[in-house]
XYZ file of N, CA, C and O in Angstrom:
624
model
N 1.516 -10.527 36.158
C 2.216 -11.294 35.753
C 2.570 -11.550 34.483
O 3.277 -11.910 33.645
N 1.130 -11.943 33.821
C 0.987 -12.031 32.609
C 1.520 -11.137 31.616
O 2.059 -11.218 30.674
N 1.184 -9.749 32.225
C 1.865 -8.874 31.302
C 3.514 -8.610 31.228
O 3.921 -8.360 29.826
N 4.163 -9.039 32.264
C 6.000 -8.842 32.637
C 6.135 -9.888 31.976
O 7.040 -9.941 31.254
N 5.603 -11.078 31.797
C 6.237 -12.340 31.158
C 5.481 -12.486 30.131
O 6.207 -13.516 29.313
N 4.524 -12.268 29.433
C 4.163 -12.748 28.251
C 4.939 -12.417 27.137
O 5.562 -11.524 27.053
N 4.611 -13.450 26.139
C 5.372 -12.996 24.832
C 4.409 -12.043 23.590
O 3.519 -12.765 23.350
N 5.032 -11.279 23.578
C 4.219 -9.791 22.831
C 5.070 -8.802 22.609
O 6.242 -8.555 23.503
N 4.729 -7.750 21.883
C 5.638 -6.897 21.462
C 4.746 -5.711 21.185
O 3.568 -5.839 20.752
N 5.201 -4.640 21.862
C 4.219 -3.385 21.749
C 4.763 -2.433 20.825
O 5.642 -1.692 20.908
N 3.504 -1.843 19.980
C 3.707 -0.709 19.393
C 2.452 0.127 19.254
O 1.412 -0.529 19.318
N 2.758 1.059 19.767
C 1.804 2.078 20.096
C 2.045 3.775 19.834
O 3.696 3.954 19.668
N 1.260 4.484 19.823
C 1.267 5.724 19.344
C 0.723 6.663 20.318
O -0.379 6.313 20.553
N 1.296 7.964 20.447
C 0.558 8.773 21.383
C 0.747 10.444 21.009
O 1.825 10.360 20.425
N -0.417 10.813 21.138
C -0.073 12.468 20.773
C 0.016 13.159 22.028
O -0.817 13.172 23.382
N 1.125 13.983 22.433
C 1.177 14.797 23.331
C 0.465 16.197 22.969
O 0.603 16.991 22.127
N -0.583 16.058 23.822
C -1.410 17.117 23.485
C -1.040 18.528 23.653
O -1.595 19.528 22.963
N -0.314 18.754 24.552
C 0.249 20.459 24.756
C 1.212 20.645 24.106
O 0.992 21.930 23.350
N 1.969 19.555 23.329
C 3.033 19.944 22.256
C 2.255 20.311 20.911
O 2.312 21.034 20.340
N 1.125 19.390 20.819
C 0.432 19.476 19.565
C -0.528 20.627 19.568
O -0.682 21.176 18.585
N -0.847 21.343 20.564
C -1.788 22.447 20.902
C -0.775 23.654 20.359
O -1.015 24.292 19.627
N 0.438 23.588 20.797
C 1.485 24.674 20.683
C 1.531 24.562 19.325
O 1.634 25.828 18.658
N 1.531 23.478 18.630
C 2.047 23.426 16.960
C 0.963 23.704 16.202
O 0.943 24.424 15.358
N -0.484 23.439 16.407
C -1.175 23.325 15.648
C -2.577 24.134 15.787
O -3.331 24.343 15.125
N -2.271 24.553 17.256
C -3.587 25.345 17.521
C -4.605 24.750 18.378
O -5.507 25.304 19.319
N -4.984 23.494 18.369
C -6.112 22.793 18.585
C -6.107 21.408 18.354
O -5.479 21.045 17.255
N -6.623 20.503 19.336
C -6.732 18.812 19.041
C -7.667 18.874 18.012
O -8.769 19.532 17.946
N -7.225 18.255 16.870
C -8.378 18.049 15.916
C -8.797 16.602 15.719
O -8.326 15.896 16.480
N -9.495 16.410 14.967
C -10.421 14.926 15.299
C -9.546 14.129 14.483
O -9.581 12.999 14.814
N -8.642 14.386 13.675
C -7.797 13.457 13.142
C -6.734 12.566 13.904
O -5.563 11.836 13.325
N -6.447 13.006 15.506
C -5.365 12.393 15.937
C -5.671 10.749 16.005
O -4.292 9.960 15.872
N -6.769 10.165 15.935
C -6.838 8.904 15.548
C -6.411 8.399 14.221
O -5.768 7.149 13.941
N -6.558 9.006 13.407
C -5.983 8.471 12.043
C -4.047 8.868 12.055
O -3.685 7.954 11.476
N -3.928 9.709 12.826
C -2.324 9.953 12.991
C -1.828 8.886 13.883
O -1.008 8.197 12.960
N -2.593 8.296 14.696
C -1.773 7.002 15.585
C -1.869 5.895 14.570
O -0.809 5.029 14.791
N -3.340 5.791 14.159
C -2.938 4.671 13.084
C -1.950 4.660 12.246
O -1.383 3.448 11.851
N -1.537 5.692 11.417
C -0.960 5.843 10.344
C 0.505 5.382 11.234
O 1.383 4.502 10.379
N 1.273 5.989 12.186
C 2.447 5.638 13.018
C 2.363 4.379 13.220
O 3.544 3.686 13.336
N 1.295 3.659 13.923
C 1.064 2.087 14.528
C 1.364 1.392 13.293
O 2.206 0.135 13.048
N 0.792 1.456 11.944
C 0.929 0.815 10.760
C 2.488 1.077 10.331
O 3.058 -0.557 10.152
N 3.096 2.336 10.207
C 4.300 2.044 9.788
C 5.165 1.676 10.778
O 6.117 0.300 10.225
N 5.299 1.397 12.306
C 6.192 0.509 13.238
C 5.923 -0.613 12.680
O 6.923 -1.527 13.168
N 4.726 -1.217 12.978
C 4.395 -2.625 12.504
C 4.623 -2.924 11.344
O 5.255 -4.519 11.343
N 4.935 -2.410 10.275
C 5.372 -2.766 9.334
C 7.172 -2.957 9.156
O 8.086 -3.887 9.166
N 7.894 -2.042 10.073
C 9.040 -1.977 10.141
C 9.533 -3.232 11.221
O 10.420 -4.215 10.996
N 8.466 -3.876 11.953
C 8.425 -5.062 13.027
C 8.658 -6.518 11.793
O 9.152 -7.236 12.095
N 7.504 -6.032 10.968
C 7.104 -7.271 10.177
C 8.370 -7.722 9.190
O 8.565 -8.874 9.251
N 9.121 -6.452 8.924
C 10.162 -6.766 8.071
C 11.017 -7.661 7.986
O 11.515 -8.373 7.292
N 11.206 -7.790 9.520
C 12.628 -8.592 10.217
C 12.084 -9.905 10.500
O 12.971 -10.781 11.041
N 10.940 -10.512 10.462
C 10.559 -12.093 10.645
C 10.460 -12.595 9.282
O 10.030 -12.084 8.336
N 11.500 -13.692 9.402
C 11.544 -14.406 8.034
C 10.509 -15.422 8.083
O 10.502 -16.713 7.738
N 9.281 -14.559 7.472
C 8.158 -15.886 7.078
C 7.410 -15.123 6.064
O 7.048 -13.868 5.960
N 7.653 -15.523 4.577
C 6.929 -15.467 3.736
C 5.356 -14.997 3.667
O 4.937 -14.103 2.993
N 5.066 -15.521 4.674
C 3.196 -15.390 4.603
C 2.965 -14.646 5.668
O 2.073 -14.636 6.061
N 3.498 -13.610 5.962
C 3.164 -12.335 6.971
C 2.148 -12.073 6.513
O 1.839 -11.074 5.715
N 0.902 -11.127 7.428
C 0.038 -10.368 7.475
C -0.152 -9.447 8.607
O 0.429 -9.745 9.537
N -0.832 -8.433 8.258
C -0.941 -7.482 9.406
C -2.706 -7.340 9.553
O -3.161 -6.570 8.867
N -3.243 -7.837 10.539
C -4.631 -7.589 10.957
C -4.498 -6.934 11.896
O -4.113 -6.959 13.477
N -5.395 -5.618 11.676
C -5.630 -4.402 13.210
C -6.809 -4.566 13.409
O -7.852 -4.672 12.822
N -6.778 -4.916 14.687
C -8.244 -4.700 15.260
C -7.917 -3.576 16.184
O -7.473 -3.071 17.096
N -9.480 -2.911 16.025
C -9.614 -1.355 16.428
C -10.754 -1.440 17.371
O -11.617 -2.042 16.748
N -11.054 -1.155 18.794
C -11.789 -1.109 19.130
C -12.952 0.024 18.900
O -12.522 1.405 18.339
N -14.059 -0.310 19.044
C -15.446 0.481 18.080
C -15.635 1.796 19.160
O -15.028 1.667 20.208
N -15.864 2.724 18.450
C -16.121 4.146 18.776
C -17.075 4.687 18.753
O -18.037 5.555 19.316
N -17.633 4.456 17.558
C -19.175 4.747 17.044
C -19.030 4.969 15.428
O -17.994 4.829 14.976
N -20.199 4.845 14.827
C -20.328 4.516 13.355
C -19.889 5.398 12.712
O -18.647 5.163 11.818
N -19.844 6.628 13.271
C -19.148 7.804 12.406
C -17.603 7.840 12.184
O -16.860 7.670 11.570
N -17.619 8.059 13.568
C -15.950 7.740 13.894
C -15.411 6.321 13.297
O -14.174 6.418 12.588
N -15.643 5.231 13.191
C -15.254 3.933 12.802
C -15.197 3.989 11.200
O -14.188 3.905 10.464
N -16.397 4.905 10.540
C -16.202 4.863 9.282
C -15.217 5.705 8.844
O -14.414 5.887 7.666
N -14.874 7.056 9.780
C -13.690 8.078 9.033
C -12.512 7.350 9.269
O -11.720 7.305 8.440
N -12.175 6.258 10.601
C -10.865 5.747 10.829
C -10.762 4.713 9.408
O -9.808 4.218 8.839
N -11.988 4.274 8.790
C -11.795 3.046 8.038
C -11.611 3.539 6.961
O -10.539 3.018 5.668
N -11.973 4.840 6.648
C -11.351 5.773 5.028
C -10.119 5.778 4.999
O -9.385 5.635 4.472
N -9.742 6.408 6.274
C -7.969 6.579 6.395
C -7.490 5.577 6.278
O -6.510 5.550 5.548
N -7.668 4.432 6.814
C -7.003 2.963 6.371
C -7.540 2.787 4.999
O -5.878 2.268 4.456
N -8.378 3.027 4.425
C -8.285 2.363 3.268
C -7.487 3.608 2.271
O -6.495 3.188 1.478
N -7.241 4.790 2.553
C -6.596 5.874 2.125
C -5.055 5.312 1.750
O -4.074 5.510 1.306
N -4.543 4.811 3.343
C -3.238 4.365 3.602
C -2.601 3.339 2.650
O -1.495 3.114 2.446
N -3.726 1.915 2.603
C -3.471 1.223 1.781
C -3.049 1.396 0.432
O -2.399 0.921 -0.479
N -3.969 2.748 -0.158
C -3.475 2.834 -1.268
C -2.917 3.666 -1.789
O -1.984 3.794 -2.790
N -2.079 4.903 -0.947
C -1.078 5.791 -0.983
C 0.351 5.524 0.059
O 1.399 6.044 -0.323
N -0.031 4.694 0.860
C 1.410 4.640 1.741
C 1.123 5.671 2.819
O 0.460 6.439 2.989
N 1.918 5.604 3.730
C 2.507 6.645 4.796
C 3.380 7.426 4.169
O 3.908 7.289 3.149
N 4.210 8.015 5.266
C 5.023 9.052 4.828
C 6.327 8.323 4.800
O 7.347 8.711 4.543
N 6.350 7.359 5.441
C 7.652 6.145 5.359
C 7.719 4.872 4.865
O 8.373 4.207 4.664
N 6.399 4.592 4.504
C 6.025 3.033 4.235
C 5.576 3.383 2.510
O 4.372 3.731 2.717
N 5.887 3.330 1.515
C 5.204 3.075 0.126
C 4.106 1.973 0.302
O 3.900 0.866 0.955
N 2.658 2.313 -0.323
C 1.552 1.340 -0.725
C 1.875 -0.135 -0.781
O 1.588 -0.983 -0.431
N 3.170 -0.333 -1.975
C 3.469 -1.650 -2.666
C 3.955 -2.439 -1.155
O 3.180 -3.648 -1.309
N 4.693 -1.556 -0.190
C 5.255 -2.260 0.706
C 4.110 -2.756 1.637
O 4.206 -4.100 2.412
N 3.156 -1.960 2.063
C 1.808 -2.255 2.678
C 0.951 -3.507 2.161
O 0.491 -4.449 2.911
N 1.230 -3.650 0.801
C 0.325 -4.734 -0.020
C 0.690 -5.609 0.267
O 0.277 -7.031 0.399
N 1.825 -6.361 0.342
C 2.923 -7.479 0.544
C 2.157 -8.109 2.166
O 2.477 -9.112 2.368
N 1.942 -7.155 3.090
C 1.454 -7.531 4.226
C -0.078 -7.902 4.623
O -0.627 -8.124 5.597
N -0.850 -7.626 3.322
C -2.588 -7.772 2.943
C -3.026 -7.653 4.140
O -3.709 -7.959 5.053
N -2.921 -6.009 4.747
C -3.238 -5.461 5.745
C -5.098 -5.300 6.072
O -5.691 -5.464 4.365
N -5.396 -5.568 6.920
C -6.769 -5.756 6.878
C -7.005 -4.903 8.272
O -6.164 -4.906 9.478
N -8.314 -4.492 8.665
C -8.530 -4.021 9.775
C -10.227 -4.099 10.434
O -11.410 -4.395 9.311
N -10.122 -4.367 11.200
C -11.325 -4.880 11.933
C -11.834 -4.024 13.258
O -10.924 -3.954 13.923
N -13.256 -4.032 13.160
C -13.663 -2.944 14.537
C -14.563 -3.718 14.983
O -15.281 -4.262 14.890
N -13.900 -4.054 16.739
C -14.533 -5.068 17.575
C -15.115 -4.049 18.831
O -14.733 -2.874 19.377
N -16.185 -4.828 19.252
C -16.750 -3.943 20.568
C -16.190 -4.390 21.623
O -15.540 -5.535 22.036
N -16.014 -3.942 22.631
C -15.411 -3.904 24.013
C -16.402 -5.015 24.921
O -15.747 -6.084 25.564
N -17.584 -5.252 24.541
C -18.075 -6.453 24.892
C -17.832 -7.797 24.261
O -18.296 -8.476 25.317
N -17.212 -7.633 23.276
C -16.703 -8.951 22.505
C -15.750 -9.350 23.333
O -15.043 -10.895 23.132
N -15.018 -8.928 24.352
C -13.832 -9.530 25.476
C -12.808 -9.759 24.680
O -12.278 -11.459 25.223
N -12.380 -9.283 23.862
C -11.234 -9.579 23.475
C -9.766 -9.529 23.893
O -9.527 -8.420 24.173
N -8.822 -10.464 24.142
C -7.542 -10.636 24.800
C -6.856 -9.601 24.585
O -6.267 -8.575 25.388
N -6.638 -9.178 23.385
C -6.019 -8.104 22.798
C -6.346 -6.676 22.952
O -5.550 -5.908 23.343
N -7.942 -6.493 22.736
C -8.209 -5.149 23.416
C -8.079 -4.783 24.669
O -7.697 -4.219 24.790
N -8.168 -5.966 25.310
C -8.082 -5.697 26.973
C -6.645 -5.308 27.260
O -6.198 -4.530 27.931
N -5.723 -6.406 26.474
C -4.147 -5.812 26.960
C -3.804 -4.411 26.373
O -3.092 -3.659 26.923
N -4.617 -4.157 24.738
C -4.419 -2.984 24.627
C -4.716 -1.477 25.448
O -4.215 -0.422 25.593
N -5.815 -1.918 26.020
C -6.272 -0.813 27.198
C -5.503 -0.789 28.452
O -5.072 0.433 28.877
N -4.814 -1.811 28.812
C -4.036 -1.743 30.035
C -2.850 -0.754 29.453
O -2.053 -0.686 30.472
N -2.371 -1.211 28.309
C -1.015 -0.044 27.744
C -1.260 1.181 27.699
O -0.341 2.235 28.012
N -2.785 1.412 27.179
C -2.773 2.726 26.630
C -2.628 3.793 27.709
O -2.053 4.804 27.717
N -3.345 3.439 28.676
C -3.380 4.602 29.787
C -2.099 4.878 30.285
O -1.234 6.472 30.217
N -1.121 4.333 30.616
C 0.083 4.338 31.454
C 0.995 4.861 30.400
O 1.937 5.778 30.501
N 0.772 4.538 29.049
C 1.818 4.940 28.200
C 1.590 6.569 27.653
O 2.180 7.333 27.767
N 0.059 6.848 27.817
C -0.280 8.419 27.734
C 0.275 8.950 28.808
O 0.897 10.212 28.952
N 0.160 8.770 29.762
C 0.960 9.026 31.206
C 2.298 9.587 31.062
O 3.060 10.334 31.467
N 3.148 8.170 30.529
C 4.473 8.362 29.957
C 4.670 9.735 29.457
O 5.628 10.186 29.554
N 3.983 9.474 28.385
C 4.307 10.719 27.575
C 3.922 12.179 27.754
O 4.866 13.029 27.478
N 2.932 12.463 28.740
C 2.733 13.703 29.482
C 3.644 13.777 30.588
O 3.964 15.207 30.666
N 4.137 12.945 30.918
C 4.920 13.038 31.989
C 5.752 12.097 32.402
O 5.745 11.244 33.186
N 7.063 12.058 31.353
C 7.799 10.807 31.265
C 8.819 10.837 32.652
O 9.573 9.789 32.722
N 9.044 12.132 33.346
C 9.976 11.651 34.754
C 8.985 11.214 36.073
O 9.759 11.089 37.147
N 7.807 11.367 36.157
C 7.000 10.902 36.847
C 6.852 9.209 37.045
O 6.989 8.827 35.923
N 6.863 9.139 38.526
C 6.625 7.499 38.481
C 5.499 6.724 38.063
O 4.593 7.503 38.059
N 5.928 5.732 37.312
C 4.901 5.185 36.283
C 4.851 3.688 36.468
O 5.465 2.861 35.832
N 4.599 3.279 37.641
C 4.860 1.700 37.759
C 4.246 0.911 36.702
O 4.257 -0.260 36.377
N 2.961 1.336 36.453
C 2.390 0.480 35.431
C 2.965 0.151 33.775
O 2.921 -0.724 33.254
N 3.484 1.476 33.526
C 4.190 1.519 32.600
C 5.503 0.665 32.303
O 5.895 -0.111 31.523
N 6.340 0.840 33.346
C 7.466 -0.051 33.663
C 7.204 -1.576 33.412
O 8.345 -2.326 33.603
N 5.784 -2.208 33.808
C 5.858 -3.445 33.800
C 5.756 -3.931 32.135
O 6.007 -5.036 32.462
N 5.409 -3.011 31.325
C 5.647 -3.713 30.205
C 6.754 -2.754 29.026
O 6.814 -2.981 27.899
N 7.218 -1.692 29.886
C 8.280 -1.280 28.938
C 9.327 -1.588 28.377
O 9.658 -1.653 27.161
N 9.904 -3.016 28.752
C 10.599 -3.917 27.883
C 9.860 -4.680 26.893
O 10.906 -5.195 26.159
N 9.006 -4.426 26.587
C 8.059 -5.194 25.447
C 7.979 -4.468 24.350
O 7.363 -4.556 23.407
N 8.618 -3.124 24.675
C 8.374 -1.636 23.651
C 9.037 -2.309 22.372
O 10.519 -2.479 22.464
N 8.991 -2.207 21.250
C 9.690 -2.480 20.076
C 10.852 -1.812 20.049
O 10.575 -0.551 19.973
N 12.056 -2.427 19.925
C 13.147 -1.604 19.467
C 14.057 -2.346 18.450
O 13.719 -3.503 18.304
N 14.728 -1.659 18.153
C 15.478 -2.362 17.038
C 16.933 -1.229 16.864
O 16.916 0.048 16.814
N 18.036 -2.240 16.577
C 19.018 -1.430 16.899
C 19.524 -0.002 17.855
O 20.002 0.593 17.353
N 18.851 -0.532 19.005
C 18.663 0.067 20.311
C 17.972 1.640 19.660
O 17.833 2.334 21.075
N 17.124 1.533 19.034
C 16.026 2.890 19.153
C 14.916 2.103 19.021
O 14.411 0.965 18.658
N 13.938 3.267 20.136
C 12.612 2.639 19.874
C 11.645 3.123 18.792
O 11.623 4.141 18.869
N 11.366 1.975 18.672
C 10.297 2.633 17.359
C 8.693 1.939 17.872
O 8.142 2.510 17.183
N 8.535 1.458 18.531
C 7.269 1.164 19.319
C 6.541 1.987 20.030
O 5.521 1.737 20.481
N 7.030 3.125 20.473
C 6.383 3.997 21.301
C 6.791 5.094 20.469
O 7.658 5.953 20.547
N 5.548 5.762 19.668
C 5.718 6.883 18.600
C 5.170 8.207 19.479
O 3.983 7.896 19.359
N 5.880 9.070 19.562
C 5.157 10.483 19.876
C 5.431 11.158 19.281
O 6.037 11.457 18.556
N 4.153 12.109 19.450
C 3.806 12.936 18.302
C 3.277 14.333 19.034
O 2.317 13.953 19.533
N 3.379 15.228 18.722
C 4.603 15.916 17.593
C 6.183 15.776 18.320
O 6.189 15.517 19.288
């Protein structure tokens, strides 16, 4: 009930492994970087419509390992410096982006909610026609604008 009735907006990204392998030959280590780029872009689109001049974007990511976290932090810094394919660096700077890596042991509500959303989203991407009651619980929370779904970026 908390998930279906809660006040939040979902912005997530998923890599369709089968399509990715067909297009690029194999899954590369940069899929987390791609997803982070997509999520930041879509978050900026969402924030653009909130009429608050002091908006910020604080990203919390579950720790995966020192090497992996350092690589993702480096990608984040490059995004802030150069922008993404759809959002220029200047536009990112206005939201004072931050990134923080947190352990699952810290029991952060947002990370727990993200975990509950991640797997059903992945299942939806891999088999969109298959019954997915967990996905259905939060599907209405996925960010949409002008009838277009921006909160679920599927790549490629």
